mmCIF file of C-alpha atoms in Angstrom:
data_model
loop_
_atom_site.group_PDB
_atom_site.id
_atom_site.type_symbol
_atom_site.label_atom_id
_atom_site.label_comp_id
_atom_site.label_asym_id
_atom_site.label_seq_id
_atom_site.Cartn_x
_atom_site.Cartn_y
_atom_site.Cartn_z
ATOM 1 C CA UNK A 278 40.666 2.264 -32.222
ATOM 2 C CA UNK A 279 39.263 3.221 -35.622
ATOM 3 C CA UNK A 280 39.051 6.782 -36.886
ATOM 4 C CA UNK A 281 38.682 8.728 -40.115
ATOM 5 C CA UNK A 282 41.794 10.156 -41.733
ATOM 6 C CA UNK A 283 42.385 12.008 -44.973
ATOM 7 C CA UNK A 284 45.336 10.998 -47.107
ATOM 8 C CA UNK A 285 44.753 13.093 -50.221
ATOM 9 C CA UNK A 286 41.875 14.784 -52.047
ATOM 10 C CA UNK A 287 38.986 12.299 -52.383
ATOM 11 C CA UNK A 288 40.995 9.783 -50.334
ATOM 12 C CA UNK A 289 39.185 9.364 -47.016
ATOM 13 C CA UNK A 290 39.916 6.217 -45.029
ATOM 14 C CA UNK A 291 38.805 4.632 -41.778
ATOM 15 C CA UNK A 292 41.804 2.987 -40.182
ATOM 16 C CA UNK A 293 43.412 1.983 -36.900
ATOM 17 C CA UNK A 294 44.940 4.851 -34.906
ATOM 18 C CA UNK A 295 46.365 4.979 -31.359
ATOM 19 C CA UNK A 296 43.773 5.011 -28.590
ATOM 20 C CA UNK A 297 43.409 8.464 -27.027
ATOM 21 C CA UNK A 298 44.712 8.841 -23.473
ATOM 22 C CA UNK A 299 44.602 11.564 -20.848
ATOM 23 C CA UNK A 300 47.722 13.674 -21.387
ATOM 24 C CA UNK A 301 46.937 16.663 -19.159
ATOM 25 C CA UNK A 302 44.981 16.816 -15.885
ATOM 26 C CA UNK A 303 42.269 18.866 -17.639
ATOM 27 C CA UNK A 304 41.667 16.226 -20.364
ATOM 28 C CA UNK A 305 38.900 13.701 -20.728
ATOM 29 C CA UNK A 306 38.668 10.769 -23.103
ATOM 30 C CA UNK A 307 35.282 10.640 -24.785
ATOM 31 C CA UNK A 308 33.655 7.600 -26.420
ATOM 32 C CA UNK A 309 31.831 8.905 -29.477
ATOM 33 C CA UNK A 310 28.145 8.016 -29.810
ATOM 34 C CA UNK A 311 27.323 10.327 -32.712
ATOM 35 C CA UNK A 312 29.402 12.308 -35.184
ATOM 36 C CA UNK A 313 28.769 13.740 -38.627
ATOM 37 C CA UNK A 314 30.291 15.160 -41.785
ATOM 38 C CA UNK A 315 30.310 18.939 -42.233
ATOM 39 C CA UNK A 316 30.186 20.873 -45.473
ATOM 40 C CA UNK A 317 33.471 22.488 -44.455
ATOM 41 C CA UNK A 318 35.068 19.009 -44.337
ATOM 42 C CA UNK A 319 34.498 18.896 -48.082
ATOM 43 C CA UNK A 320 37.009 21.693 -48.705
ATOM 44 C CA UNK A 321 39.809 19.329 -47.704
ATOM 45 C CA UNK A 322 38.121 16.494 -49.591
ATOM 46 C CA UNK A 323 38.043 18.657 -52.728
ATOM 47 C CA UNK A 324 41.616 19.930 -52.251
ATOM 48 C CA UNK A 325 40.409 23.462 -51.511
ATOM 49 C CA UNK A 326 42.128 23.519 -48.114
ATOM 50 C CA UNK A 327 45.407 21.851 -47.224
ATOM 51 C CA UNK A 328 45.707 18.747 -45.060
ATOM 52 C CA UNK A 329 48.670 16.543 -44.261
ATOM 53 C CA UNK A 330 48.426 12.921 -45.451
ATOM 54 C CA UNK A 331 47.029 10.859 -42.596
ATOM 55 C CA UNK A 332 45.570 13.837 -40.722
ATOM 56 C CA UNK A 333 42.462 13.228 -38.628
ATOM 57 C CA UNK A 334 39.213 14.876 -39.668
ATOM 58 C CA UNK A 335 35.776 15.691 -38.258
ATOM 59 C CA UNK A 336 34.721 18.286 -35.681
ATOM 60 C CA UNK A 337 31.121 17.508 -34.636
ATOM 61 C CA UNK A 338 30.469 14.840 -32.022
ATOM 62 C CA UNK A 339 28.898 13.884 -28.728
ATOM 63 C CA UNK A 340 29.457 10.936 -26.469
ATOM 64 C CA UNK A 341 30.204 9.430 -23.065
ATOM 65 C CA UNK A 342 33.100 10.371 -20.793
ATOM 66 C CA UNK A 343 35.279 7.251 -20.444
ATOM 67 C CA UNK A 344 38.164 8.731 -18.448
ATOM 68 C CA UNK A 345 38.712 12.080 -16.724
ATOM 69 C CA UNK A 346 41.949 13.754 -15.698
ATOM 70 C CA UNK A 347 42.602 14.686 -12.084
ATOM 71 C CA UNK A 348 42.015 18.375 -12.827
ATOM 72 C CA UNK A 349 38.551 17.918 -14.336
ATOM 73 C CA UNK A 350 35.866 19.186 -11.971
ATOM 74 C CA UNK A 351 32.656 19.386 -14.008
ATOM 75 C CA UNK A 352 32.472 15.891 -15.472
ATOM 76 C CA UNK A 353 32.716 12.306 -14.355
ATOM 77 C CA UNK A 354 33.015 8.944 -16.063
ATOM 78 C CA UNK A 355 29.668 8.037 -17.610
ATOM 79 C CA UNK A 356 28.481 11.591 -18.308
ATOM 80 C CA UNK A 357 26.847 12.249 -21.675
ATOM 81 C CA UNK A 358 28.313 15.406 -23.222
ATOM 82 C CA UNK A 359 28.390 17.391 -26.459
ATOM 83 C CA UNK A 360 31.526 19.029 -27.821
ATOM 84 C CA UNK A 361 31.494 22.297 -29.764
ATOM 85 C CA UNK A 362 33.677 22.287 -32.876
ATOM 86 C CA UNK A 363 36.431 24.255 -31.110
ATOM 87 C CA UNK A 364 37.898 23.445 -27.705
ATOM 88 C CA UNK A 365 38.565 26.344 -25.320
ATOM 89 C CA UNK A 366 39.907 26.765 -21.794
ATOM 90 C CA UNK A 367 36.857 28.648 -20.485
ATOM 91 C CA UNK A 368 39.005 30.988 -18.410
ATOM 92 C CA UNK A 369 40.702 33.477 -20.730
ATOM 93 C CA UNK A 370 39.445 36.995 -21.494
ATOM 94 C CA UNK A 371 37.981 35.904 -24.840
ATOM 95 C CA UNK A 372 36.090 33.002 -23.253
ATOM 96 C CA UNK A 373 34.749 35.386 -20.595
ATOM 97 C CA UNK A 374 33.477 37.625 -23.407
ATOM 98 C CA UNK A 375 31.834 34.687 -25.163
ATOM 99 C CA UNK A 376 34.308 34.574 -28.053
ATOM 100 C CA UNK A 377 35.492 31.057 -27.337
ATOM 101 C CA UNK A 378 36.791 30.587 -30.882
ATOM 102 C CA UNK A 379 39.549 33.130 -30.142
ATOM 103 C CA UNK A 380 40.791 31.354 -26.997
ATOM 104 C CA UNK A 381 44.629 31.382 -27.152
ATOM 105 C CA UNK A 382 44.726 27.812 -25.842
ATOM 106 C CA UNK A 383 41.860 26.659 -28.025
ATOM 107 C CA UNK A 384 41.908 24.681 -31.216
ATOM 108 C CA UNK A 385 39.938 22.852 -33.889
ATOM 109 C CA UNK A 386 39.322 19.119 -33.860
ATOM 110 C CA UNK A 387 41.301 17.443 -36.600
ATOM 111 C CA UNK A 388 44.079 20.022 -36.592
ATOM 112 C CA UNK A 389 47.601 18.581 -36.744
ATOM 113 C CA UNK A 390 48.307 16.647 -33.572
ATOM 114 C CA UNK A 391 44.712 16.540 -32.350
ATOM 115 C CA UNK A 392 41.968 13.940 -32.600
ATOM 116 C CA UNK A 393 39.122 14.284 -35.063
ATOM 117 C CA UNK A 394 35.500 13.698 -34.217
ATOM 118 C CA UNK A 395 34.842 11.044 -36.853
ATOM 119 C CA UNK A 396 36.146 8.127 -34.856
ATOM 120 C CA UNK A 397 35.455 5.861 -31.926
ATOM 121 C CA UNK A 398 36.962 8.129 -29.260
ATOM 122 C CA UNK A 399 38.470 11.595 -28.785
ATOM 123 C CA UNK A 400 40.855 13.188 -26.295
ATOM 124 C CA UNK A 401 39.226 16.458 -25.227
ATOM 125 C CA UNK A 402 41.553 19.168 -23.871
ATOM 126 C CA UNK A 403 40.216 21.669 -21.300
ATOM 127 C CA UNK A 404 37.113 19.567 -20.740
ATOM 128 C CA UNK A 405 35.585 21.922 -18.157
ATOM 129 C CA UNK A 406 35.765 24.868 -20.566
ATOM 130 C CA UNK A 407 34.735 22.918 -23.655
ATOM 131 C CA UNK A 408 32.109 20.275 -23.023
ATOM 132 C CA UNK A 409 28.447 20.700 -22.080
ATOM 133 C CA UNK A 410 26.638 18.007 -20.093
ATOM 134 C CA UNK A 411 23.485 16.465 -21.528
ATOM 135 C CA UNK A 412 20.732 14.525 -19.730
ATOM 136 C CA UNK A 413 21.794 10.900 -19.302
ATOM 137 C CA UNK A 414 18.422 9.682 -20.596
ATOM 138 C CA UNK A 415 19.141 11.199 -24.015
ATOM 139 C CA UNK A 416 21.704 8.457 -24.672
ATOM 140 C CA UNK A 417 18.865 5.978 -25.237
ATOM 141 C CA UNK A 418 16.728 8.343 -27.346
ATOM 142 C CA UNK A 419 17.986 8.053 -30.911
ATOM 143 C CA UNK A 420 15.940 10.958 -32.285
ATOM 144 C CA UNK A 421 16.877 13.329 -29.472
ATOM 145 C CA UNK A 422 20.532 12.312 -29.658
ATOM 146 C CA UNK A 423 20.562 13.254 -33.345
ATOM 147 C CA UNK A 424 18.957 16.616 -32.625
ATOM 148 C CA UNK A 425 21.474 17.294 -29.848
ATOM 149 C CA UNK A 426 24.373 16.589 -32.206
ATOM 150 C CA UNK A 427 23.410 19.714 -34.175
ATOM 151 C CA UNK A 428 24.471 21.757 -31.133
ATOM 152 C CA UNK A 429 28.091 20.887 -31.877
ATOM 153 C CA UNK A 430 28.123 23.139 -34.950
ATOM 154 C CA UNK A 431 25.308 23.789 -37.401
ATOM 155 C CA UNK A 432 22.565 24.915 -35.008
ATOM 156 C CA UNK A 433 24.875 27.282 -33.149
ATOM 157 C CA UNK A 434 26.369 28.524 -36.406
ATOM 158 C CA UNK A 435 22.940 29.258 -37.841
ATOM 159 C CA UNK A 436 22.086 31.066 -34.611
ATOM 160 C CA UNK A 437 25.315 33.087 -34.847
ATOM 161 C CA UNK A 438 24.332 34.185 -38.346
ATOM 162 C CA UNK A 439 20.864 35.216 -37.206
ATOM 163 C CA UNK A 440 22.301 37.195 -34.297
ATOM 164 C CA UNK A 441 24.860 38.838 -36.586
ATOM 165 C CA UNK A 442 22.125 39.755 -39.035
ATOM 166 C CA UNK A 443 20.174 41.424 -36.249
ATOM 167 C CA UNK A 444 17.101 39.211 -36.457
ATOM 168 C CA UNK A 445 14.435 40.380 -34.030
ATOM 169 C CA UNK A 446 10.682 39.956 -33.569
ATOM 170 C CA UNK A 447 8.785 41.128 -36.642
ATOM 171 C CA UNK A 448 11.808 41.360 -38.929
ATOM 172 C CA UNK A 449 12.059 40.139 -42.507
ATOM 173 C CA UNK A 450 14.898 37.697 -43.124
ATOM 174 C CA UNK A 451 16.451 36.188 -46.246
ATOM 175 C CA UNK A 452 18.758 33.160 -46.073
ATOM 176 C CA UNK A 453 21.397 32.521 -48.748
ATOM 177 C CA UNK A 454 22.380 28.858 -48.709
ATOM 178 C CA UNK A 455 20.322 25.667 -48.427
ATOM 179 C CA UNK A 456 22.916 23.540 -46.648
ATOM 180 C CA UNK A 457 22.578 22.447 -43.046
ATOM 181 C CA UNK A 458 23.836 25.781 -41.698
ATOM 182 C CA UNK A 459 21.491 27.809 -43.890
ATOM 183 C CA UNK A 460 18.555 25.630 -42.846
ATOM 184 C CA UNK A 461 19.505 26.066 -39.195
ATOM 185 C CA UNK A 462 19.692 29.794 -39.913
ATOM 186 C CA UNK A 463 16.044 29.614 -40.972
ATOM 187 C CA UNK A 464 15.239 27.822 -37.705
ATOM 188 C CA UNK A 465 17.214 30.369 -35.688
ATOM 189 C CA UNK A 466 15.463 33.288 -37.387
ATOM 190 C CA UNK A 467 12.071 31.762 -36.619
ATOM 191 C CA UNK A 468 13.111 31.169 -33.014
ATOM 192 C CA UNK A 469 14.166 34.819 -32.669
ATOM 193 C CA UNK A 470 10.773 36.006 -33.872
ATOM 194 C CA UNK A 471 11.198 36.792 -37.563
ATOM 195 C CA UNK A 472 7.854 37.408 -39.255
ATOM 196 C CA UNK A 473 8.854 36.586 -42.822
ATOM 197 C CA UNK A 474 11.712 34.301 -43.838
ATOM 198 C CA UNK A 475 12.762 33.862 -47.465
ATOM 199 C CA UNK A 476 14.916 30.809 -48.146
ATOM 200 C CA UNK A 477 17.057 30.792 -51.292
ATOM 201 C CA UNK A 478 17.438 27.273 -52.666
ATOM 202 C CA UNK A 479 16.532 25.113 -55.628
ATOM 203 C CA UNK A 480 16.582 21.590 -54.169
ATOM 204 C CA UNK A 481 13.064 20.667 -53.111
ATOM 205 C CA UNK A 482 14.130 18.244 -50.379
ATOM 206 C CA UNK A 483 16.064 21.070 -48.767
ATOM 207 C CA UNK A 484 13.499 23.798 -49.308
ATOM 208 C CA UNK A 485 10.866 21.475 -47.837
ATOM 209 C CA UNK A 486 12.971 21.349 -44.669
ATOM 210 C CA UNK A 487 13.326 25.131 -44.812
ATOM 211 C CA UNK A 488 9.537 25.468 -44.817
ATOM 212 C CA UNK A 489 9.291 23.034 -41.907
ATOM 213 C CA UNK A 490 11.847 25.159 -40.031
ATOM 214 C CA UNK A 491 9.869 28.367 -40.626
ATOM 215 C CA UNK A 492 10.499 29.697 -44.133
ATOM 216 C CA UNK A 493 7.475 31.550 -45.503
ATOM 217 C CA UNK A 494 8.831 31.876 -49.066
ATOM 218 C CA UNK A 495 11.316 30.062 -51.303
ATOM 219 C CA UNK A 496 13.336 31.625 -54.128
ATOM 220 C CA UNK A 497 14.949 29.152 -56.527
ATOM 221 C CA UNK A 498 16.781 31.647 -58.718
ATOM 222 C CA UNK A 499 20.459 32.502 -58.337
ATOM 223 C CA UNK A 500 22.614 35.570 -58.918
ATOM 224 C CA UNK A 501 20.915 38.686 -60.281
ATOM 225 C CA UNK A 502 17.701 36.747 -60.828
ATOM 226 C CA UNK A 503 17.608 35.843 -57.125
ATOM 227 C CA UNK A 504 18.125 39.470 -56.140
ATOM 228 C CA UNK A 505 15.257 40.530 -58.413
ATOM 229 C CA UNK A 506 12.976 37.769 -57.091
ATOM 230 C CA UNK A 507 13.585 38.617 -53.426
ATOM 231 C CA UNK A 508 13.065 42.318 -54.036
ATOM 232 C CA UNK A 509 9.862 41.609 -55.912
ATOM 233 C CA UNK A 510 8.574 39.626 -52.935
ATOM 234 C CA UNK A 511 9.413 42.552 -50.663
ATOM 235 C CA UNK A 512 7.872 45.357 -52.674
ATOM 236 C CA UNK A 513 11.130 46.430 -54.293
ATOM 237 C CA UNK A 514 13.132 46.550 -51.083
ATOM 238 C CA UNK A 515 15.422 43.942 -49.567
ATOM 239 C CA UNK A 516 15.312 42.122 -46.250
ATOM 240 C CA UNK A 517 16.087 43.723 -42.908
ATOM 241 C CA UNK A 518 18.344 40.796 -42.030
ATOM 242 C CA UNK A 519 20.237 38.507 -44.404
ATOM 243 C CA UNK A 520 21.995 35.272 -43.453
ATOM 244 C CA UNK A 521 24.915 34.282 -45.704
ATOM 245 C CA UNK A 522 25.728 30.602 -45.215
ATOM 246 C CA UNK A 523 27.766 29.650 -48.283
ATOM 247 C CA UNK A 524 31.010 31.638 -48.406
ATOM 248 C CA UNK A 525 31.520 32.171 -52.141
ATOM 249 C CA UNK A 526 31.915 35.430 -54.014
ATOM 250 C CA UNK A 527 28.540 34.948 -55.692
ATOM 251 C CA UNK A 528 26.720 34.183 -52.460
ATOM 252 C CA UNK A 529 28.066 37.308 -50.793
ATOM 253 C CA UNK A 530 27.124 39.452 -53.799
ATOM 254 C CA UNK A 531 23.625 38.007 -53.587
ATOM 255 C CA UNK A 532 23.499 38.733 -49.864
ATOM 256 C CA UNK A 533 24.443 42.372 -50.390
ATOM 257 C CA UNK A 534 21.959 42.666 -53.249
ATOM 258 C CA UNK A 535 19.001 41.423 -51.215
ATOM 259 C CA UNK A 536 19.725 43.459 -48.077
ATOM 260 C CA UNK A 537 17.467 46.428 -47.390
ATOM 261 C CA UNK A 538 19.149 49.815 -46.977
ATOM 262 C CA UNK A 539 20.086 50.046 -43.310
ATOM 263 C CA UNK A 540 19.948 46.267 -42.941
ATOM 264 C CA UNK A 541 22.549 43.767 -41.781
ATOM 265 C CA UNK A 542 24.231 40.640 -43.105
ATOM 266 C CA UNK A 543 25.215 37.828 -40.741
ATOM 267 C CA UNK A 544 27.870 35.786 -42.517
ATOM 268 C CA UNK A 545 28.993 32.336 -41.432
ATOM 269 C CA UNK A 546 29.804 30.647 -44.747
ATOM 270 C CA UNK A 547 33.488 29.649 -44.652
ATOM 271 C CA UNK A 548 35.056 32.008 -47.244
ATOM 272 C CA UNK A 549 36.404 30.222 -50.288
ATOM 273 C CA UNK A 550 36.796 31.113 -53.942
ATOM 274 C CA UNK A 551 38.350 33.981 -55.844
ATOM 275 C CA UNK A 552 37.081 36.902 -53.805
ATOM 276 C CA UNK A 553 34.738 38.150 -51.154
ATOM 277 C CA UNK A 554 31.992 39.621 -53.313
ATOM 278 C CA UNK A 555 32.012 42.725 -51.142
ATOM 279 C CA UNK A 556 31.787 46.229 -52.569
ATOM 280 C CA UNK A 557 32.430 48.517 -49.615
ATOM 281 C CA UNK A 558 31.246 51.510 -51.603
ATOM 282 C CA UNK A 559 27.826 49.937 -52.089
ATOM 283 C CA UNK A 560 27.671 48.898 -48.461
ATOM 284 C CA UNK A 561 28.726 52.382 -47.328
ATOM 285 C CA UNK A 562 26.161 54.159 -49.499
ATOM 286 C CA UNK A 563 23.355 51.868 -48.357
ATOM 287 C CA UNK A 564 24.338 51.665 -44.667
ATOM 288 C CA UNK A 565 24.618 47.873 -44.737
ATOM 289 C CA UNK A 566 26.273 46.278 -41.708
ATOM 290 C CA UNK A 567 28.294 43.056 -41.859
ATOM 291 C CA UNK A 568 28.769 40.873 -38.784
ATOM 292 C CA UNK A 569 29.637 37.247 -38.288
ATOM 293 C CA UNK A 570 32.551 34.880 -38.704
ATOM 294 C CA UNK A 571 33.408 31.598 -37.040
ATOM 295 C CA UNK A 572 30.641 30.850 -34.546
ATOM 296 C CA UNK A 573 31.473 30.657 -30.811
ATOM 297 C CA UNK A 574 29.167 27.668 -30.487
ATOM 298 C CA UNK A 575 30.235 26.856 -26.910
ATOM 299 C CA UNK A 576 28.709 30.176 -25.837
ATOM 300 C CA UNK A 577 25.378 29.425 -27.513
ATOM 301 C CA UNK A 578 24.847 25.809 -26.403
ATOM 302 C CA UNK A 579 23.436 26.645 -22.938
ATOM 303 C CA UNK A 580 20.894 28.984 -24.559
ATOM 304 C CA UNK A 581 19.823 26.563 -27.290
ATOM 305 C CA UNK A 582 19.945 23.300 -25.345
ATOM 306 C CA UNK A 583 16.672 23.730 -23.402
ATOM 307 C CA UNK A 584 14.727 24.345 -26.611
ATOM 308 C CA UNK A 585 16.156 21.193 -28.196
ATOM 309 C CA UNK A 586 15.415 19.113 -25.095
ATOM 310 C CA UNK A 587 11.828 20.397 -24.944
ATOM 311 C CA UNK A 588 11.230 19.859 -28.664
ATOM 312 C CA UNK A 589 10.568 23.555 -29.209
ATOM 313 C CA UNK A 590 13.132 23.302 -32.011
ATOM 314 C CA UNK A 591 14.191 20.095 -33.745
ATOM 315 C CA UNK A 592 17.183 20.366 -36.095
ATOM 316 C CA UNK A 593 17.393 16.592 -36.671
ATOM 317 C CA UNK A 594 15.908 16.728 -40.220
ATOM 318 C CA UNK A 595 19.188 18.207 -41.529
ATOM 319 C CA UNK A 596 20.678 14.711 -41.090
ATOM 320 C CA UNK A 597 19.250 12.860 -44.071
ATOM 321 C CA UNK A 598 21.672 9.934 -44.274
ATOM 322 C CA UNK A 599 22.877 7.756 -41.379
ATOM 323 C CA UNK A 600 25.915 5.482 -41.738
ATOM 324 C CA UNK A 601 28.326 3.419 -39.681
ATOM 325 C CA UNK A 602 31.947 4.412 -39.206
ATOM 326 C CA UNK A 603 33.207 2.062 -41.921
ATOM 327 C CA UNK A 604 30.940 3.808 -44.430
ATOM 328 C CA UNK A 605 32.379 7.301 -43.878
ATOM 329 C CA UNK A 606 34.108 7.408 -47.311
ATOM 330 C CA UNK A 607 30.696 6.732 -48.885
ATOM 331 C CA UNK A 608 29.258 9.556 -46.791
ATOM 332 C CA UNK A 609 31.829 12.034 -48.070
ATOM 333 C CA UNK A 610 31.077 11.017 -51.636
ATOM 334 C CA UNK A 611 27.334 11.462 -51.065
ATOM 335 C CA UNK A 612 27.772 14.962 -49.673
ATOM 336 C CA UNK A 613 30.268 15.909 -52.373
ATOM 337 C CA UNK A 614 27.763 14.828 -55.038
ATOM 338 C CA UNK A 615 24.910 16.559 -53.152
ATOM 339 C CA UNK A 616 22.921 13.361 -52.867
ATOM 340 C CA UNK A 617 23.006 13.856 -49.085
ATOM 341 C CA UNK A 618 22.495 17.064 -47.136
ATOM 342 C CA UNK A 619 24.337 16.095 -43.946
ATOM 343 C CA UNK A 620 25.606 12.646 -43.021
ATOM 344 C CA UNK A 621 25.140 11.258 -39.512
ATOM 345 C CA UNK A 622 27.801 8.817 -38.281
ATOM 346 C CA UNK A 623 27.018 6.168 -35.675
ATOM 347 C CA UNK A 624 30.351 4.647 -34.567
#
């Protein structure tokens, strides 16, 4: 079959790889219907995180079960399913607590020795603990299928940030980051009842989506100017809840600067760069809480799925470029150059 591999920075290729097969009784083999490129995939593309030459890549996908191991109880051949970006056994203490990303037997798609999502098929370990079944009819609904793909990562990650930030009905929220996760954070904040949502971003195509998702205000400034602009909008005070969806030192400094005393920051931006941007003294003096990290998306999918199926929320606009599998290198280039927000792959 064909799949995406990374050989070196800026060297993404689609090439023949061995077909996946059931190796353990709890495995399924999944034929991929939709996948996509994540902003975090760009760290390897830009040589900001290490990869072995020829390593698979991609961690967001949904598709059809083609083969199921003898120990799989919850799925059968032909089922339409979505995979969160981390597999988990569903039975350990962490999974029981909802922290599926800490499952001792879990792992990330595209890690050494595992399949990546940007290909024609994937071997899924611990299928019963990992996958979530989708309505069969969705397979023939292109728009809905695209919206459902967001459940594999960005929608659940945005929700995790909103939960970490303590968003509740009537709260004021500010969102640092206008990528797909930040935009889904806007959507999640609106869904949780936020009254005012300030989106920080300077790209109109993205801020237009933010407004569609529920943003009431947009701040285009960055750094100290962004902090001043947000505080001016809020009468000199910051936001009750701040979503940090970038992961740089500057973005975290901005997040702290725009948080109201006694407020909370939900951080989900993958940390990268020279530092964290955190000043614990400032956070201590102002009683600012910090919660977040890698999102246990598998835990959130059952909560978010009904709203996607009903159309109550529609994250599909974050996918602004659709390509075939052979065009994946072009998709990486488009996202790296910020001419695309998030690239949808149709194998």
